[in-house]
Each structure stands twice: as C-alpha cells, then as structure tokens.
C-alpha cells in the first residue's frame, strides 16, 4: 500500500522551528545579539579608552607638572599617542596594516619625534624609500588612465607626421617626472602606441617611425628627472659619500631637463628623416580622438573622472614640493611617502598599497 503525499491545507503555513526565547524578527525582544552589534560595541568602548589615554598623555606632557622631572616628555607623549591610534586602527579599521604603520612613521617624522635618518636606515638608504614611494605614486596615476588620456589628446592635435612625432616626444619627456623607471614609462606608453598604430594602419612608415621613437625617447629623456632612473640617485649617493655635494631634485632639473629635451627631439627628427619619405612627411594626418578611442580601453572623452583629477593635483603638488625643497626643508623621500600614502589611501586613492608595491621592480 502506498501513501501519497498530500498538499498542505489552505490557511496553514509551515515555518521552521526557532529556539525558545528567540523572536522571528531581529531586533525584537528575545533576539540574540548579532556579531555586527558586538563588534561595534567593542569598537566604541576601545575608542573611548583611546580618547581617555590621549587625554592622559596630553595632561602628562602639557599639564601643571610640565617641565618638571616627573612630567611626561612631549616627544614621549606624542609617540605614545601615535602608537595608541595605530593599534586602534590595526584592530578596528579595514585599512591595511602596512599603510597604517607607514603612516604612523611619517607622522612621527613630521612631528620631529623620529629623525629622518632613523626612518630611512630601516631599508638602508633614503634612495630606496624615495624610489619605492615614487613607484606607488606612478601606479596610482597609471590606474586612473590620466597619462593615457593626456597623451591621446595631445597626439590627436597633430596635423602632420612631424607634429605627431614631436608632440609624442614631448609627452614622453614629461613622463620622466611621474614614473621613476624606464620600464614603467614603457608600460605606460604601450597603450598609446597601440592606439596610434591601429589608427594609422594605412601609414606603415609613420608607424615604424613611432615604434622607434617611443623606446629611444624613453631612454634618452630619463636624464630629465632626478627620479628618471635609479642610477641618478646612486650617483648622488656616491658624490655625497666622497665628500662632494649631492644633487637635489631641482638641481638635477637644471642640468638634466635641457639635455633630455634637446637629445630626445634630435633623435625624433633623425628617426623621422631616416625611416619616412618626403611624401610621408608631407601627407596630412587625420587622427581624431574618436578614432583613437576605438582602439583604447581608457575613456578619452568627457570630463575627467574624480580619480584623474586627484591624480593630476597630486602629481603637481609632489613635483612642486620636490622643486622647492630649499624653502620647506622637507626631504624628497618624505614628500614621496606622503604622496604615496595619499594615492593609496582608502576612499581617496586609486590603488592599494600592497598591489602597488608588488609592481615595483
């Protein structure tokens, strides 16, 4: 004999059984506290304890006993305060541990608690810190697509092959101030070259000239910037170790930029003369931004995105601070670290710090 399952009678609805004392809806009487509420409760309690600790540090350093032997030194109070805030962020914030630790170290340097030399000695030389931070800034700029967009707009304004090659040369020279390695600048230029090559597929000799100009200018223009190649910083270190005066960012700019500008444009003109014909150079170009967009994954039209605007402001500020080092006395590596922390900061930056550091050669 078989028993057929019967459908539930109308008016009845089956529900899963709940433990005694637990309500069907969260937040009602008898409901078990959620993990989210417990975490927030712990976060609030820890924040209150942190504020109390910071108040105690301030009272000990600047209170009635300030200046006496029993008082807490101001630098000690600042160190304890920064350390306590870092611990709270490590435990309760989603920000990466490396970012918090590096930010805390930079804050101590800016407050005068930690000497720059002591911070730099953890990785050997300030040169390494400067290069690492510059690579992080470059990774953030590349992630926004700002450099590709700017290069495409400049190239689209060319009406002849000579204009195109010299405008591209100028852009490549300018990248020496944003990307601290020739390999990184080459990676930055590849999307622009591919878009130009696709748009000029019917002008093979012009594409060949561009294929030779891009890597040649990237190498020649590295001398424009103090950060154009790691060898520049090593040269300055050797001069300093030998008792001579090293180079600053602005000092290198005075000597390197004219050399890079002249040699790069001479190279571009030589390539143009050797690998194109007179009719190639005389025939007008019609490279529109719309045509380049067909071969570029980066949006080239419309207003700048928020990330691109922030990247442009960041580059301008960092380069300006590097060039005016004698006025504010901030070490170039500290400026670069501040810029890297900003470009990798959650909610504001365009790249994660760990991801950017993994791309450092």
PDB file of C-alpha atoms in Angstrom, residues 74-76 78-79 82 101-122 129 330-331 334 337:
ATOM      1  CA  UNK A  74      56.325  65.933  24.980  1.00  0.00           C
ATOM      2  CA  UNK A  75      58.012  63.657  22.457  1.00  0.00           C
ATOM      3  CA  UNK A  76      57.200  60.642  24.604  1.00  0.00           C
ATOM      4  CA  UNK A  78      53.369  62.162  21.010  1.00  0.00           C
ATOM      5  CA  UNK A  79      54.954  58.759  20.445  1.00  0.00           C
ATOM      6  CA  UNK A  82      50.556  57.849  17.670  1.00  0.00           C
ATOM      7  CA  UNK A 101      52.442  51.516  10.075  1.00  0.00           C
ATOM      8  CA  UNK A 102      53.979  53.627   7.310  1.00  0.00           C
ATOM      9  CA  UNK A 103      51.576  56.490   8.026  1.00  0.00           C
ATOM     10  CA  UNK A 104      52.411  56.413  11.728  1.00  0.00           C
ATOM     11  CA  UNK A 105      56.143  56.524  10.980  1.00  0.00           C
ATOM     12  CA  UNK A 106      55.696  59.519   8.644  1.00  0.00           C
ATOM     13  CA  UNK A 107      53.623  61.333  11.288  1.00  0.00           C
ATOM     14  CA  UNK A 108      56.402  60.840  13.838  1.00  0.00           C
ATOM     15  CA  UNK A 109      58.941  62.266  11.379  1.00  0.00           C
ATOM     16  CA  UNK A 110      56.753  65.287  10.624  1.00  0.00           C
ATOM     17  CA  UNK A 111      56.311  65.917  14.366  1.00  0.00           C
ATOM     18  CA  UNK A 112      60.062  65.865  14.869  1.00  0.00           C
ATOM     19  CA  UNK A 113      59.958  62.813  17.145  1.00  0.00           C
ATOM     20  CA  UNK A 114      61.704  60.425  14.766  1.00  0.00           C
ATOM     21  CA  UNK A 115      64.769  61.585  12.787  1.00  0.00           C
ATOM     22  CA  UNK A 116      64.586  61.091   9.029  1.00  0.00           C
ATOM     23  CA  UNK A 117      67.867  59.163   9.059  1.00  0.00           C
ATOM     24  CA  UNK A 118      66.497  56.637  11.566  1.00  0.00           C
ATOM     25  CA  UNK A 119      63.420  56.011   9.435  1.00  0.00           C
ATOM     26  CA  UNK A 120      65.452  55.615   6.258  1.00  0.00           C
ATOM     27  CA  UNK A 121      68.021  53.334   7.895  1.00  0.00           C
ATOM     28  CA  UNK A 122      65.430  50.555   8.199  1.00  0.00           C
ATOM     29  CA  UNK A 129      62.402  54.922   0.206  1.00  0.00           C
ATOM     30  CA  UNK A 330      61.164  68.511   3.615  1.00  0.00           C
ATOM     31  CA  UNK A 331      63.257  65.579   2.430  1.00  0.00           C
ATOM     32  CA  UNK A 334      59.216  62.247   2.948  1.00  0.00           C
ATOM     33  CA  UNK A 337      55.939  58.952   1.149  1.00  0.00           C
TER      34      UNK A 337
END
